[in-house]
mmCIF file of C-alpha atoms in Angstrom:
data_model
loop_
_atom_site.group_PDB
_atom_site.id
_atom_site.type_symbol
_atom_site.label_atom_id
_atom_site.label_comp_id
_atom_site.label_asym_id
_atom_site.label_seq_id
_atom_site.Cartn_x
_atom_site.Cartn_y
_atom_site.Cartn_z
ATOM 1 C CA MET Z 1 -4.523 14.771 -4.378
ATOM 2 C CA GLN Z 2 -5.645 17.761 -2.619
ATOM 3 C CA LEU Z 3 -9.554 17.907 -2.132
ATOM 4 C CA VAL Z 4 -10.092 22.016 -2.888
ATOM 5 C CA ASP Z 5 -13.780 22.801 -2.492
ATOM 6 C CA VAL Z 6 -17.282 21.406 -2.317
ATOM 7 C CA ALA Z 7 -20.749 23.508 -3.354
ATOM 8 C CA HIS Z 8 -24.001 21.644 -2.331
ATOM 9 C CA SER Z 9 -27.621 21.999 -2.724
ATOM 10 C CA LEU Z 10 -27.903 21.999 1.412
ATOM 11 C CA SER Z 11 -28.712 25.531 1.346
ATOM 12 C CA ARG Z 12 -32.112 25.412 -0.930
ATOM 13 C CA ALA Z 13 -33.259 22.426 0.675
ATOM 14 C CA SER Z 14 -36.275 21.965 3.011
ATOM 15 C CA PHE Z 15 -35.495 19.621 6.049
ATOM 16 C CA PRO Z 16 -39.133 18.044 6.965
ATOM 17 C CA ASP Z 17 -39.367 16.190 10.423
ATOM 18 C CA LEU Z 18 -39.383 12.676 10.732
ATOM 19 C CA ASP Z 19 -43.003 12.919 11.355
ATOM 20 C CA ALA Z 20 -43.791 14.575 8.315
ATOM 21 C CA LEU Z 21 -41.583 12.154 6.518
ATOM 22 C CA ARG Z 22 -43.566 8.770 7.602
ATOM 23 C CA ALA Z 23 -47.120 10.620 7.015
ATOM 24 C CA GLU Z 24 -45.827 10.668 3.087
ATOM 25 C CA TYR Z 25 -43.485 7.308 3.142
ATOM 26 C CA HIS Z 26 -45.256 5.172 5.271
ATOM 27 C CA TRP Z 27 -42.513 3.390 7.103
ATOM 28 C CA SER Z 28 -43.366 1.435 9.892
ATOM 29 C CA ASP Z 29 -43.829 1.721 13.730
ATOM 30 C CA ARG Z 30 -40.717 -0.374 14.317
ATOM 31 C CA ASN Z 31 -38.759 2.090 11.879
ATOM 32 C CA HIS Z 32 -40.023 4.877 13.296
ATOM 33 C CA ARG Z 33 -38.713 3.921 16.776
ATOM 34 C CA ILE Z 34 -35.421 3.195 15.606
ATOM 35 C CA PHE Z 35 -35.327 7.023 13.462
ATOM 36 C CA GLY Z 36 -35.937 9.224 16.384
ATOM 37 C CA ARG Z 37 -35.212 7.266 19.257
ATOM 38 C CA MET Z 38 -32.070 4.532 18.721
ATOM 39 C CA PHE Z 39 -30.794 6.900 15.987
ATOM 40 C CA GLY Z 40 -31.814 10.542 16.682
ATOM 41 C CA LEU Z 41 -32.857 11.649 13.389
ATOM 42 C CA ARG Z 42 -34.450 14.444 13.128
ATOM 43 C CA SER Z 43 -34.868 15.212 9.325
ATOM 44 C CA ALA Z 44 -33.828 14.801 5.876
ATOM 45 C CA ALA Z 45 -32.908 17.160 3.510
ATOM 46 C CA LEU Z 46 -35.142 17.012 0.427
ATOM 47 C CA HIS Z 47 -35.701 19.183 -2.659
ATOM 48 C CA PRO Z 48 -39.465 18.093 -3.525
ATOM 49 C CA GLY Z 49 -40.533 18.786 -7.061
ATOM 50 C CA VAL Z 50 -36.990 19.412 -8.416
ATOM 51 C CA ALA Z 51 -35.374 17.011 -10.518
ATOM 52 C CA LEU Z 52 -31.992 15.381 -10.175
ATOM 53 C CA SER Z 53 -30.767 17.083 -13.450
ATOM 54 C CA GLU Z 54 -31.853 20.591 -12.281
ATOM 55 C CA LEU Z 55 -30.066 19.447 -8.685
ATOM 56 C CA LEU Z 56 -26.560 18.699 -10.487
ATOM 57 C CA GLU Z 57 -26.690 21.371 -13.046
ATOM 58 C CA GLN Z 58 -27.151 23.676 -9.644
ATOM 59 C CA SER Z 59 -24.191 21.988 -7.771
ATOM 60 C CA ALA Z 60 -21.835 22.108 -10.700
ATOM 61 C CA ALA Z 61 -22.912 25.806 -11.462
ATOM 62 C CA ASP Z 62 -22.046 26.971 -7.894
ATOM 63 C CA LEU Z 63 -18.757 25.235 -7.736
ATOM 64 C CA ALA Z 64 -17.652 27.098 -10.916
ATOM 65 C CA ALA Z 65 -18.743 30.071 -9.770
ATOM 66 C CA ARG Z 66 -16.883 29.993 -6.120
ATOM 67 C CA ASN Z 67 -13.492 28.568 -8.504
ATOM 68 C CA PRO Z 68 -13.547 31.052 -11.609
ATOM 69 C CA GLY Z 69 -10.383 29.826 -12.834
ATOM 70 C CA LEU Z 70 -11.945 26.056 -13.682
ATOM 71 C CA ILE Z 71 -13.818 27.614 -16.678
ATOM 72 C CA GLY Z 72 -12.360 26.340 -19.199
ATOM 73 C CA HIS Z 73 -10.223 24.061 -17.516
ATOM 74 C CA VAL Z 74 -11.586 21.164 -15.763
ATOM 75 C CA ASP Z 75 -9.764 17.771 -17.038
ATOM 76 C CA GLN Z 76 -12.358 14.729 -16.004
ATOM 77 C CA VAL Z 77 -15.888 14.488 -14.415
ATOM 78 C CA TYR Z 78 -17.195 11.850 -12.633
ATOM 79 C CA TYR Z 79 -20.830 10.941 -11.695
ATOM 80 C CA CYS Z 80 -21.224 8.758 -8.418
ATOM 81 C CA HIS Z 81 -24.320 7.163 -7.144
ATOM 82 C CA ALA Z 82 -26.068 4.101 -6.008
ATOM 83 C CA VAL Z 83 -29.635 3.425 -7.056
ATOM 84 C CA ASN Z 84 -29.965 4.928 -10.738
ATOM 85 C CA SER Z 85 -29.579 3.436 -13.930
ATOM 86 C CA THR Z 86 -25.962 3.936 -15.345
ATOM 87 C CA LEU Z 87 -26.983 7.294 -16.659
ATOM 88 C CA PRO Z 88 -30.186 8.106 -14.920
ATOM 89 C CA PHE Z 89 -30.928 11.086 -18.131
ATOM 90 C CA ASP Z 90 -31.066 11.329 -21.418
ATOM 91 C CA ARG Z 91 -27.285 9.810 -22.633
ATOM 92 C CA ASP Z 92 -26.154 13.627 -23.425
ATOM 93 C CA PHE Z 93 -27.364 15.441 -20.115
ATOM 94 C CA LEU Z 94 -23.706 14.956 -18.106
ATOM 95 C CA GLY Z 95 -22.101 16.041 -21.216
ATOM 96 C CA GLY Z 96 -24.465 19.872 -21.821
ATOM 97 C CA LEU Z 97 -24.283 20.123 -17.939
ATOM 98 C CA VAL Z 98 -20.679 20.255 -17.824
ATOM 99 C CA ARG Z 99 -20.068 22.428 -21.005
ATOM 100 C CA ARG Z 100 -22.904 25.277 -19.308
ATOM 101 C CA ALA Z 101 -21.389 24.860 -16.244
ATOM 102 C CA PHE Z 102 -17.313 25.226 -16.724
ATOM 103 C CA GLY Z 103 -17.553 25.743 -20.332
ATOM 104 C CA CYS Z 104 -15.410 22.448 -21.429
ATOM 105 C CA ASP Z 105 -15.765 18.949 -23.035
ATOM 106 C CA PRO Z 106 -13.607 16.644 -20.030
ATOM 107 C CA GLU Z 107 -13.999 13.451 -19.874
ATOM 108 C CA LEU Z 108 -16.826 12.074 -18.718
ATOM 109 C CA MET Z 109 -17.942 8.982 -15.975
ATOM 110 C CA SER Z 110 -20.652 7.332 -14.625
ATOM 111 C CA VAL Z 111 -20.128 4.944 -11.538
ATOM 112 C CA ALA Z 112 -21.894 3.308 -9.518
ATOM 113 C CA HIS Z 113 -20.293 -0.307 -9.163
ATOM 114 C CA GLY Z 114 -19.401 0.639 -5.726
ATOM 115 C CA SER Z 115 -22.670 2.095 -4.535
ATOM 116 C CA CYS Z 116 -23.026 4.553 -1.959
ATOM 117 C CA ALA Z 117 -18.601 4.086 -1.547
ATOM 118 C CA SER Z 118 -18.518 4.881 -5.356
ATOM 119 C CA ALA Z 119 -17.045 8.539 -4.654
ATOM 120 C CA ILE Z 120 -14.631 7.106 -2.272
ATOM 121 C CA MET Z 121 -13.620 4.353 -4.628
ATOM 122 C CA VAL Z 122 -13.035 7.078 -7.599
ATOM 123 C CA MET Z 123 -10.794 9.296 -5.471
ATOM 124 C CA ARG Z 124 -8.721 6.124 -4.804
ATOM 125 C CA MET Z 125 -8.317 5.513 -8.748
ATOM 126 C CA LEU Z 126 -7.594 9.129 -8.843
ATOM 127 C CA ALA Z 127 -4.768 8.887 -6.772
ATOM 128 C CA GLY Z 128 -3.162 6.783 -9.638
ATOM 129 C CA PHE Z 129 -3.019 9.487 -12.054
ATOM 130 C CA ALA Z 130 -0.914 11.985 -10.167
ATOM 131 C CA ALA Z 131 1.864 11.332 -11.834
ATOM 132 C CA ASP Z 132 -0.279 12.766 -14.879
ATOM 133 C CA GLY Z 133 -1.104 15.632 -13.432
ATOM 134 C CA PRO Z 134 -2.003 18.321 -13.187
ATOM 135 C CA LEU Z 135 -5.562 17.505 -13.647
ATOM 136 C CA ASN Z 136 -8.858 19.333 -12.395
ATOM 137 C CA VAL Z 137 -11.465 16.377 -11.448
ATOM 138 C CA VAL Z 138 -15.017 17.256 -10.138
ATOM 139 C CA ILE Z 139 -17.131 14.709 -8.510
ATOM 140 C CA LEU Z 140 -21.120 14.750 -9.007
ATOM 141 C CA THR Z 141 -23.002 12.902 -6.323
ATOM 142 C CA GLY Z 142 -26.721 12.993 -5.734
ATOM 143 C CA GLU Z 143 -29.787 11.628 -6.079
ATOM 144 C CA LYS Z 144 -33.554 11.766 -5.753
ATOM 145 C CA CYS Z 145 -34.910 9.007 -3.695
ATOM 146 C CA PHE Z 146 -38.500 10.160 -2.334
ATOM 147 C CA PHE Z 147 -40.649 11.278 -5.458
ATOM 148 C CA ASP Z 148 -43.915 9.707 -7.087
ATOM 149 C CA MET Z 149 -42.040 7.363 -9.198
ATOM 150 C CA LEU Z 150 -40.243 5.644 -6.308
ATOM 151 C CA GLN Z 151 -41.276 3.711 -3.548
ATOM 152 C CA TYR Z 152 -39.845 3.796 -1.028
ATOM 153 C CA ALA Z 153 -38.488 0.719 0.821
ATOM 154 C CA ASP Z 154 -38.927 0.061 4.412
ATOM 155 C CA ASN Z 155 -35.731 -0.811 5.707
ATOM 156 C CA GLN Z 156 -33.685 1.074 8.427
ATOM 157 C CA GLY Z 157 -32.332 3.783 6.273
ATOM 158 C CA LEU Z 158 -33.248 7.429 6.168
ATOM 159 C CA TYR Z 159 -31.863 8.855 2.751
ATOM 160 C CA GLY Z 160 -31.377 12.634 1.685
ATOM 161 C CA GLU Z 161 -32.134 14.328 -1.792
ATOM 162 C CA ALA Z 162 -28.501 17.152 -1.039
ATOM 163 C CA THR Z 163 -26.317 17.412 -4.063
ATOM 164 C CA ALA Z 164 -22.953 17.621 -4.026
ATOM 165 C CA ALA Z 165 -20.092 19.227 -6.550
ATOM 166 C CA ALA Z 166 -16.326 18.297 -5.226
ATOM 167 C CA LEU Z 167 -13.364 19.719 -6.715
ATOM 168 C CA LEU Z 168 -10.022 17.484 -6.586
ATOM 169 C CA ARG Z 169 -6.671 18.617 -7.813
ATOM 170 C CA VAL Z 170 -4.828 15.710 -9.016
ATOM 171 C CA GLY Z 171 -0.654 16.090 -9.284
ATOM 172 C CA GLY Z 172 -0.250 19.656 -7.786
ATOM 173 C CA GLY Z 173 -0.336 23.052 -10.115
ATOM 174 C CA GLY Z 174 -4.407 24.093 -11.586
ATOM 175 C CA PRO Z 175 -6.864 26.601 -10.352
ATOM 176 C CA GLY Z 176 -9.032 26.322 -7.067
ATOM 177 C CA THR Z 177 -9.479 28.353 -3.863
ATOM 178 C CA GLY Z 178 -7.009 26.920 -2.082
ATOM 179 C CA GLY Z 179 -6.838 26.180 1.673
ATOM 180 C CA GLY Z 180 -8.245 22.547 0.246
ATOM 181 C CA ALA Z 181 -7.699 18.712 2.325
ATOM 182 C CA GLU Z 182 -4.712 16.645 1.121
ATOM 183 C CA VAL Z 183 -5.722 12.922 0.313
ATOM 184 C CA VAL Z 184 -2.980 10.648 2.466
ATOM 185 C CA ALA Z 185 -4.587 7.565 2.362
ATOM 186 C CA THR Z 186 -7.461 5.994 0.477
ATOM 187 C CA ALA Z 187 -8.502 1.819 1.166
ATOM 188 C CA THR Z 188 -11.081 -0.235 -0.665
ATOM 189 C CA GLY Z 189 -12.087 -3.701 -0.016
ATOM 190 C CA VAL Z 190 -15.364 -6.270 -0.755
ATOM 191 C CA PHE Z 191 -17.404 -8.147 1.486
ATOM 192 C CA ASP Z 192 -15.377 -11.579 -0.442
ATOM 193 C CA GLY Z 193 -19.271 -12.329 -2.190
ATOM 194 C CA LEU Z 194 -21.300 -11.110 0.374
ATOM 195 C CA TYR Z 195 -23.874 -8.168 -0.294
ATOM 196 C CA ALA Z 196 -27.306 -6.919 0.430
ATOM 197 C CA PRO Z 197 -29.911 -8.064 -2.593
ATOM 198 C CA MET Z 198 -32.646 -5.740 -2.784
ATOM 199 C CA VAL Z 199 -35.630 -8.961 -2.365
ATOM 200 C CA ASP Z 200 -35.756 -12.284 -0.610
ATOM 201 C CA VAL Z 201 -32.881 -11.765 1.781
ATOM 202 C CA PRO Z 202 -31.778 -15.288 2.842
ATOM 203 C CA LYS Z 203 -31.458 -15.236 6.752
ATOM 204 C CA GLU Z 204 -27.969 -16.517 6.645
ATOM 205 C CA VAL Z 205 -26.628 -13.976 3.812
ATOM 206 C CA THR Z 206 -27.811 -11.331 6.405
ATOM 207 C CA GLN Z 207 -26.465 -13.103 9.163
ATOM 208 C CA ALA Z 208 -22.706 -13.407 7.529
ATOM 209 C CA PHE Z 209 -23.200 -9.420 6.360
ATOM 210 C CA ASP Z 210 -23.675 -8.491 9.805
ATOM 211 C CA GLN Z 211 -21.200 -10.687 11.156
ATOM 212 C CA ALA Z 212 -18.494 -9.071 8.717
ATOM 213 C CA PHE Z 213 -19.307 -5.900 8.482
ATOM 214 C CA LEU Z 214 -17.387 -4.166 11.788
ATOM 215 C CA PRO Z 215 -14.717 -6.524 11.515
ATOM 216 C CA ARG Z 216 -14.401 -5.516 7.713
ATOM 217 C CA MET Z 217 -15.003 -1.441 8.570
ATOM 218 C CA THR Z 218 -12.154 -2.275 11.562
ATOM 219 C CA GLY Z 219 -9.640 -3.487 9.299
ATOM 220 C CA LEU Z 220 -10.329 -1.058 6.207
ATOM 221 C CA VAL Z 221 -9.664 1.942 9.401
ATOM 222 C CA ARG Z 222 -6.426 -0.072 10.560
ATOM 223 C CA ARG Z 223 -5.121 -0.049 6.809
ATOM 224 C CA LEU Z 224 -6.249 4.021 6.591
ATOM 225 C CA LEU Z 225 -4.146 4.423 9.559
ATOM 226 C CA ASP Z 226 -0.996 2.226 8.024
ATOM 227 C CA SER Z 227 -0.897 3.931 4.975
ATOM 228 C CA ALA Z 228 -1.317 7.395 6.887
ATOM 229 C CA GLY Z 229 1.709 7.055 8.555
ATOM 230 C CA LEU Z 230 -0.616 7.843 11.692
ATOM 231 C CA ARG Z 231 -1.365 6.698 15.381
ATOM 232 C CA PRO Z 232 -5.149 6.402 16.627
ATOM 233 C CA ASP Z 233 -4.791 9.432 18.590
ATOM 234 C CA GLU Z 234 -4.040 11.499 15.652
ATOM 235 C CA ILE Z 235 -7.309 11.432 14.158
ATOM 236 C CA ASP Z 236 -8.965 14.559 14.717
ATOM 237 C CA VAL Z 237 -12.297 13.987 13.361
ATOM 238 C CA ILE Z 238 -14.681 11.198 12.318
ATOM 239 C CA PHE Z 239 -17.116 12.110 9.674
ATOM 240 C CA PRO Z 240 -19.900 8.858 10.134
ATOM 241 C CA THR Z 241 -21.566 6.588 7.656
ATOM 242 C CA HIS Z 242 -24.897 8.158 7.521
ATOM 243 C CA LEU Z 243 -26.611 5.327 7.020
ATOM 244 C CA SER Z 244 -25.630 3.517 10.101
ATOM 245 C CA PRO Z 245 -25.180 5.735 12.809
ATOM 246 C CA PHE Z 246 -23.378 3.575 15.172
ATOM 247 C CA THR Z 247 -20.496 2.187 13.832
ATOM 248 C CA SER Z 248 -18.163 4.887 13.411
ATOM 249 C CA ASP Z 249 -18.530 4.818 17.302
ATOM 250 C CA ARG Z 250 -18.209 1.017 17.523
ATOM 251 C CA VAL Z 251 -15.046 1.223 14.544
ATOM 252 C CA ALA Z 252 -13.280 4.041 16.809
ATOM 253 C CA ASN Z 253 -13.650 2.245 20.064
ATOM 254 C CA SER Z 254 -12.041 -1.056 18.544
ATOM 255 C CA VAL Z 255 -8.832 0.692 16.700
ATOM 256 C CA GLY Z 256 -8.706 2.790 19.784
ATOM 257 C CA ILE Z 257 -9.589 6.356 18.313
ATOM 258 C CA THR Z 258 -10.239 8.004 21.812
ATOM 259 C CA ARG Z 259 -9.480 11.677 20.876
ATOM 260 C CA ALA Z 260 -11.631 11.997 17.720
ATOM 261 C CA GLU Z 261 -14.881 14.226 17.094
ATOM 262 C CA ILE Z 262 -17.455 11.799 15.814
ATOM 263 C CA TRP Z 263 -19.072 14.686 13.939
ATOM 264 C CA LYS Z 264 -22.697 14.013 13.497
ATOM 265 C CA ALA Z 265 -24.039 17.262 13.109
ATOM 266 C CA ASN Z 266 -25.093 16.633 9.359
ATOM 267 C CA LEU Z 267 -26.176 12.961 10.577
ATOM 268 C CA ALA Z 268 -29.378 14.275 12.771
ATOM 269 C CA ARG Z 269 -30.542 16.707 9.514
ATOM 270 C CA ILE Z 270 -29.984 15.829 6.307
ATOM 271 C CA GLY Z 271 -30.180 11.800 6.383
ATOM 272 C CA HIS Z 272 -27.936 9.140 4.289
ATOM 273 C CA CYS Z 273 -27.093 11.461 1.190
ATOM 274 C CA TYR Z 274 -25.774 8.155 -1.102
ATOM 275 C CA CYS Z 275 -22.181 8.851 -2.414
ATOM 276 C CA GLY Z 276 -22.134 12.466 -0.687
ATOM 277 C CA ASP Z 277 -21.704 11.929 2.826
ATOM 278 C CA LEU Z 278 -18.296 12.486 2.878
ATOM 279 C CA PHE Z 279 -18.301 15.931 0.774
ATOM 280 C CA LEU Z 280 -21.332 17.079 2.960
ATOM 281 C CA ASN Z 281 -19.884 16.751 5.637
ATOM 282 C CA TYR Z 282 -16.875 17.677 5.063
ATOM 283 C CA GLN Z 283 -18.156 21.456 3.608
ATOM 284 C CA THR Z 284 -20.721 22.118 6.318
ATOM 285 C CA TRP Z 285 -18.045 20.706 9.287
ATOM 286 C CA LEU Z 286 -15.359 23.148 7.738
ATOM 287 C CA SER Z 287 -17.983 26.177 7.911
ATOM 288 C CA GLU Z 288 -18.738 25.709 11.054
ATOM 289 C CA ALA Z 289 -15.192 24.656 12.918
ATOM 290 C CA GLY Z 290 -13.411 27.765 12.828
ATOM 291 C CA ASP Z 291 -9.603 27.431 14.141
ATOM 292 C CA ALA Z 292 -10.107 23.772 14.733
ATOM 293 C CA GLY Z 293 -10.613 23.169 11.026
ATOM 294 C CA ARG Z 294 -7.366 24.605 10.229
ATOM 295 C CA ARG Z 295 -5.533 21.800 11.095
ATOM 296 C CA ALA Z 296 -7.266 18.258 11.333
ATOM 297 C CA ASN Z 297 -6.669 14.585 10.024
ATOM 298 C CA ILE Z 298 -9.937 13.447 9.322
ATOM 299 C CA LEU Z 299 -11.429 9.954 8.932
ATOM 300 C CA SER Z 300 -14.169 8.917 7.143
ATOM 301 C CA PHE Z 301 -15.562 5.644 5.740
ATOM 302 C CA ALA Z 302 -18.696 4.427 3.460
ATOM 303 C CA SER Z 303 -20.354 0.921 2.316
ATOM 304 C CA GLY Z 304 -22.937 0.195 -0.510
ATOM 305 C CA MET Z 305 -24.795 -2.334 -0.839
ATOM 306 C CA THR Z 306 -23.026 -3.867 -3.620
ATOM 307 C CA GLY Z 307 -20.960 -5.027 -0.995
ATOM 308 C CA SER Z 308 -18.090 -3.005 -1.641
ATOM 309 C CA TYR Z 309 -16.518 -0.318 1.076
ATOM 310 C CA ALA Z 310 -13.876 2.422 0.800
ATOM 311 C CA GLY Z 311 -12.509 4.417 3.171
ATOM 312 C CA ILE Z 312 -10.877 7.857 3.400
ATOM 313 C CA VAL Z 313 -8.088 10.018 5.332
ATOM 314 C CA LEU Z 314 -8.085 13.633 4.398
ATOM 315 C CA LYS Z 315 -4.800 16.503 6.157
ATOM 316 C CA ARG Z 316 -5.431 19.982 6.791
ATOM 317 C CA SER Z 317 -2.383 21.659 7.602
#
């Protein structure tokens, strides 16, 4: 399976700084210090006044424009998201979007059970379809987090609204731009009944989750390396989880990944864009990496408030 290409909305986003965000969303003094001083966050990628339906359709149309061979040849489309209802639109919206962007009627699914890990969980599932290929699969990600009908929850998350449309080729063959990244390993897990409820969080649940988090992420990365047949020092780039900026550093140290660059350029700029962090980081890094992007082993992982987590290793060669 290959991650062929990603189109996204970052070029059309606005990037208000922390002070502007705080004035509008009224987070606490404590979180303002955490975001700015501890995490080094500077801004978030927002699309004020633009509906989520418009953002997703534009990213899908951009992907089709970059890959004209997709027209009439998309087999499956997944919308991966975290906090909205299962289909946060009119029921026919996704079907209409796909017909307008790609000129066909592929199988459609809306995936939320993994929360922010949903996109990587879908990629793990797709790895089992290789024998049925070639399949052209599009994954859509992105959600609105700051608008009049949603109240900001004052926690330790700084969120962004960038959308992405990712093209995957499952089983080889099919149209695309070429020069993508091979998916060499995926892994998933759950926190054994631990989860992050939205209200009335018992202290013991919070403590148990915090104590379990780093060991589980470390174990996930060890499984990914074993599956990919890679040593820790063969990882070149890590895309960090945007909701917990220090986790990637701590996991890398625990596993012995000493040579890799933990690529944080987007982390400080765009916020946590739910299921789309992997795709947004991949395409932005690729556009900036130059020759370093021609060959690289890339590690990324994510966790969600449902207690699910997932990770992936990509190889460019």
